[in-house]
PDB file of C-alpha atoms in Angstrom:
ATOM      1  CA  UNK A   1       4.971  -8.090  22.321  1.00 55.00           C
ATOM      2  CA  UNK A   2       3.772  -6.018  20.676  1.00 66.00           C
ATOM      3  CA  UNK A   3      -0.054  -6.614  19.545  1.00 87.00           C
ATOM      4  CA  UNK A   4       0.352  -3.824  16.730  1.00 91.00           C
ATOM      5  CA  UNK A   5      -0.560  -4.814  12.870  1.00 97.00           C
ATOM      6  CA  UNK A   6      -1.259  -3.357   9.592  1.00 98.00           C
ATOM      7  CA  UNK A   7      -3.162  -3.633   6.696  1.00 98.00           C
ATOM      8  CA  UNK A   8      -3.806  -1.944   3.914  1.00 98.00           C
ATOM      9  CA  UNK A   9      -6.844  -1.691   0.916  1.00 97.00           C
ATOM     10  CA  UNK A  10      -7.515  -0.112  -2.572  1.00 98.00           C
ATOM     11  CA  UNK A  11     -10.018   0.984  -3.984  1.00 98.00           C
ATOM     12  CA  UNK A  12     -10.182   1.767  -7.600  1.00 98.00           C
ATOM     13  CA  UNK A  13     -12.130   5.231  -7.673  1.00 97.00           C
ATOM     14  CA  UNK A  14     -11.862   5.415 -12.177  1.00 95.00           C
ATOM     15  CA  UNK A  15     -14.134   2.283 -11.971  1.00 96.00           C
ATOM     16  CA  UNK A  16     -15.730   1.984  -8.180  1.00 97.00           C
ATOM     17  CA  UNK A  17     -14.303  -1.253  -8.189  1.00 98.00           C
ATOM     18  CA  UNK A  18     -12.281  -3.062  -5.767  1.00 98.00           C
ATOM     19  CA  UNK A  19      -8.210  -2.770  -7.233  1.00 98.00           C
ATOM     20  CA  UNK A  20      -7.450  -6.404  -7.301  1.00 98.00           C
ATOM     21  CA  UNK A  21      -4.354  -7.468  -9.001  1.00 98.00           C
ATOM     22  CA  UNK A  22      -2.817  -4.686  -7.378  1.00 98.00           C
ATOM     23  CA  UNK A  23       1.617  -5.244  -6.143  1.00 98.00           C
ATOM     24  CA  UNK A  24       2.569  -2.783  -3.222  1.00 98.00           C
ATOM     25  CA  UNK A  25       5.694  -3.163  -0.893  1.00 98.00           C
ATOM     26  CA  UNK A  26       6.388  -2.608   1.755  1.00 98.00           C
ATOM     27  CA  UNK A  27       9.590  -0.573   3.551  1.00 98.00           C
ATOM     28  CA  UNK A  28      10.761  -0.083   6.653  1.00 98.00           C
ATOM     29  CA  UNK A  29      12.757   3.163   7.334  1.00 98.00           C
ATOM     30  CA  UNK A  30      16.105   3.404   9.119  1.00 95.00           C
ATOM     31  CA  UNK A  31      18.002   7.389   8.961  1.00 92.00           C
ATOM     32  CA  UNK A  32      18.476   6.834   5.480  1.00 93.00           C
ATOM     33  CA  UNK A  33      18.129   3.462   5.356  1.00 96.00           C
ATOM     34  CA  UNK A  34      14.831   1.646   3.816  1.00 97.00           C
ATOM     35  CA  UNK A  35      14.856  -2.021   3.641  1.00 98.00           C
ATOM     36  CA  UNK A  36      12.187  -3.877   2.317  1.00 98.00           C
ATOM     37  CA  UNK A  37      10.323  -6.027   4.512  1.00 98.00           C
ATOM     38  CA  UNK A  38       7.068  -7.490   1.912  1.00 98.00           C
ATOM     39  CA  UNK A  39       5.642  -8.182  -0.881  1.00 98.00           C
ATOM     40  CA  UNK A  40       2.418  -9.061  -1.963  1.00 98.00           C
ATOM     41  CA  UNK A  41      -0.051  -8.177  -3.908  1.00 98.00           C
ATOM     42  CA  UNK A  42      -3.995  -7.523  -3.554  1.00 98.00           C
ATOM     43  CA  UNK A  43      -6.907 -10.397  -3.891  1.00 98.00           C
ATOM     44  CA  UNK A  44     -10.499  -9.504  -5.688  1.00 98.00           C
ATOM     45  CA  UNK A  45     -11.681  -7.180  -2.709  1.00 98.00           C
ATOM     46  CA  UNK A  46      -8.987  -4.376  -2.929  1.00 98.00           C
ATOM     47  CA  UNK A  47      -7.080  -6.429   0.407  1.00 98.00           C
ATOM     48  CA  UNK A  48      -4.829  -8.169   1.595  1.00 97.00           C
ATOM     49  CA  UNK A  49      -4.842 -11.781   2.180  1.00 96.00           C
ATOM     50  CA  UNK A  50      -2.673 -11.195   5.533  1.00 97.00           C
ATOM     51  CA  UNK A  51      -2.089  -8.088   7.547  1.00 97.00           C
ATOM     52  CA  UNK A  52       1.396  -7.100   5.149  1.00 98.00           C
ATOM     53  CA  UNK A  53       2.721  -6.456   8.576  1.00 97.00           C
ATOM     54  CA  UNK A  54       1.357  -8.944  10.428  1.00 96.00           C
ATOM     55  CA  UNK A  55       1.947  -8.637  15.105  1.00 95.00           C
ATOM     56  CA  UNK A  56       5.439 -11.067  15.333  1.00 94.00           C
ATOM     57  CA  UNK A  57       6.799  -8.706  12.651  1.00 94.00           C
ATOM     58  CA  UNK A  58       5.088  -5.191  13.934  1.00 96.00           C
ATOM     59  CA  UNK A  59       8.271  -2.351  15.868  1.00 95.00           C
ATOM     60  CA  UNK A  60       7.155   1.508  15.615  1.00 97.00           C
ATOM     61  CA  UNK A  61       9.185   3.638  13.163  1.00 97.00           C
ATOM     62  CA  UNK A  62       8.846   4.565  10.136  1.00 98.00           C
ATOM     63  CA  UNK A  63       7.574   2.635   6.931  1.00 98.00           C
ATOM     64  CA  UNK A  64       6.594   3.132   3.038  1.00 98.00           C
ATOM     65  CA  UNK A  65       4.361   0.987   0.957  1.00 98.00           C
ATOM     66  CA  UNK A  66       5.027   1.075  -2.351  1.00 98.00           C
ATOM     67  CA  UNK A  67       1.328   0.780  -4.270  1.00 98.00           C
ATOM     68  CA  UNK A  68       2.813  -0.404  -7.592  1.00 98.00           C
ATOM     69  CA  UNK A  69       0.237   1.823  -8.999  1.00 97.00           C
ATOM     70  CA  UNK A  70       1.046   1.945 -12.984  1.00 96.00           C
ATOM     71  CA  UNK A  71       1.267  -2.142 -14.324  1.00 95.00           C
ATOM     72  CA  UNK A  72      -2.674  -2.424 -13.102  1.00 97.00           C
ATOM     73  CA  UNK A  73      -3.643   0.578 -14.521  1.00 96.00           C
ATOM     74  CA  UNK A  74      -1.776  -0.433 -17.583  1.00 94.00           C
ATOM     75  CA  UNK A  75      -4.671  -3.739 -16.911  1.00 94.00           C
ATOM     76  CA  UNK A  76      -6.945  -2.412 -16.909  1.00 93.00           C
ATOM     77  CA  UNK A  77      -6.965  -0.278 -19.851  1.00 89.00           C
ATOM     78  CA  UNK A  78      -7.085   2.909 -17.408  1.00 86.00           C
ATOM     79  CA  UNK A  79      -4.293   4.861 -19.210  1.00 83.00           C
ATOM     80  CA  UNK A  80      -4.247   5.970 -22.393  1.00 78.00           C
ATOM     81  CA  UNK A  81      -0.920   7.870 -22.952  1.00 86.00           C
ATOM     82  CA  UNK A  82       3.494   7.822 -22.221  1.00 90.00           C
ATOM     83  CA  UNK A  83       4.707   7.832 -19.857  1.00 93.00           C
ATOM     84  CA  UNK A  84       1.693   7.510 -16.781  1.00 92.00           C
ATOM     85  CA  UNK A  85       0.955   9.868 -14.332  1.00 94.00           C
ATOM     86  CA  UNK A  86       0.646   8.031 -11.871  1.00 94.00           C
ATOM     87  CA  UNK A  87       3.141   4.869 -12.224  1.00 96.00           C
ATOM     88  CA  UNK A  88       4.842   3.603  -7.736  1.00 97.00           C
ATOM     89  CA  UNK A  89       2.808   5.406  -5.423  1.00 98.00           C
ATOM     90  CA  UNK A  90       5.060   6.068  -2.558  1.00 98.00           C
ATOM     91  CA  UNK A  91       3.006   6.627   1.258  1.00 98.00           C
ATOM     92  CA  UNK A  92       5.270   7.541   3.770  1.00 98.00           C
ATOM     93  CA  UNK A  93       3.941   6.762   7.360  1.00 98.00           C
ATOM     94  CA  UNK A  94       4.655   6.575  10.924  1.00 98.00           C
ATOM     95  CA  UNK A  95       3.670   3.816  13.044  1.00 97.00           C
ATOM     96  CA  UNK A  96       4.117   4.546  17.130  1.00 96.00           C
ATOM     97  CA  UNK A  97       1.206   2.536  18.926  1.00 96.00           C
ATOM     98  CA  UNK A  98       2.771  -1.245  19.625  1.00 94.00           C
ATOM     99  CA  UNK A  99      -1.442  -2.123  20.543  1.00 95.00           C
ATOM    100  CA  UNK A 100      -2.194  -0.595  17.245  1.00 96.00           C
ATOM    101  CA  UNK A 101      -3.624  -2.092  14.348  1.00 97.00           C
ATOM    102  CA  UNK A 102      -2.900   0.895  11.283  1.00 98.00           C
ATOM    103  CA  UNK A 103      -4.495   0.363   7.890  1.00 98.00           C
ATOM    104  CA  UNK A 104      -4.085   2.168   4.864  1.00 98.00           C
ATOM    105  CA  UNK A 105      -6.283   2.835   2.145  1.00 98.00           C
ATOM    106  CA  UNK A 106      -5.426   3.819  -0.872  1.00 98.00           C
ATOM    107  CA  UNK A 107      -8.587   5.198  -3.294  1.00 98.00           C
ATOM    108  CA  UNK A 108      -6.396   4.946  -6.969  1.00 98.00           C
ATOM    109  CA  UNK A 109      -7.433   6.549 -10.234  1.00 96.00           C
ATOM    110  CA  UNK A 110      -4.858   7.213 -13.133  1.00 95.00           C
ATOM    111  CA  UNK A 111      -4.516  10.892 -12.333  1.00 94.00           C
ATOM    112  CA  UNK A 112      -5.259  11.140  -8.296  1.00 96.00           C
ATOM    113  CA  UNK A 113      -4.656   9.318  -5.370  1.00 98.00           C
ATOM    114  CA  UNK A 114      -5.614  10.075  -1.865  1.00 98.00           C
ATOM    115  CA  UNK A 115      -5.329   8.177   1.492  1.00 98.00           C
ATOM    116  CA  UNK A 116      -6.101   8.756   5.241  1.00 97.00           C
ATOM    117  CA  UNK A 117      -5.361   6.550   8.936  1.00 96.00           C
ATOM    118  CA  UNK A 118      -8.598   3.670   8.433  1.00 93.00           C
ATOM    119  CA  UNK A 119     -10.086   1.585  10.686  1.00 87.00           C
TER     120      UNK A 119
END
């Protein structure tokens, strides 16, 4: 049984705070198929209350996190015009080690973002 799992964290770099209330979807990709396997919302710390992909559901493969940044930016008065420069932020990545903890944070502002494999 794999011990790997996936977590995420979103920081609002424009305001210097965790991005609370941001909706996130997780998809598993298999060739051209894209299956949504989880959906959650960040808590007050910008994290999810539990791993977005816990160990008991973890399998290696290609995944995509979709951060619904646009609604978060609107809700926090960080937008000035429509259409938004950033609305949905997809991050596609692979997880090859069935025993690893994968952490994919997002640093977000109205006009840019950054991500990396965290710890």
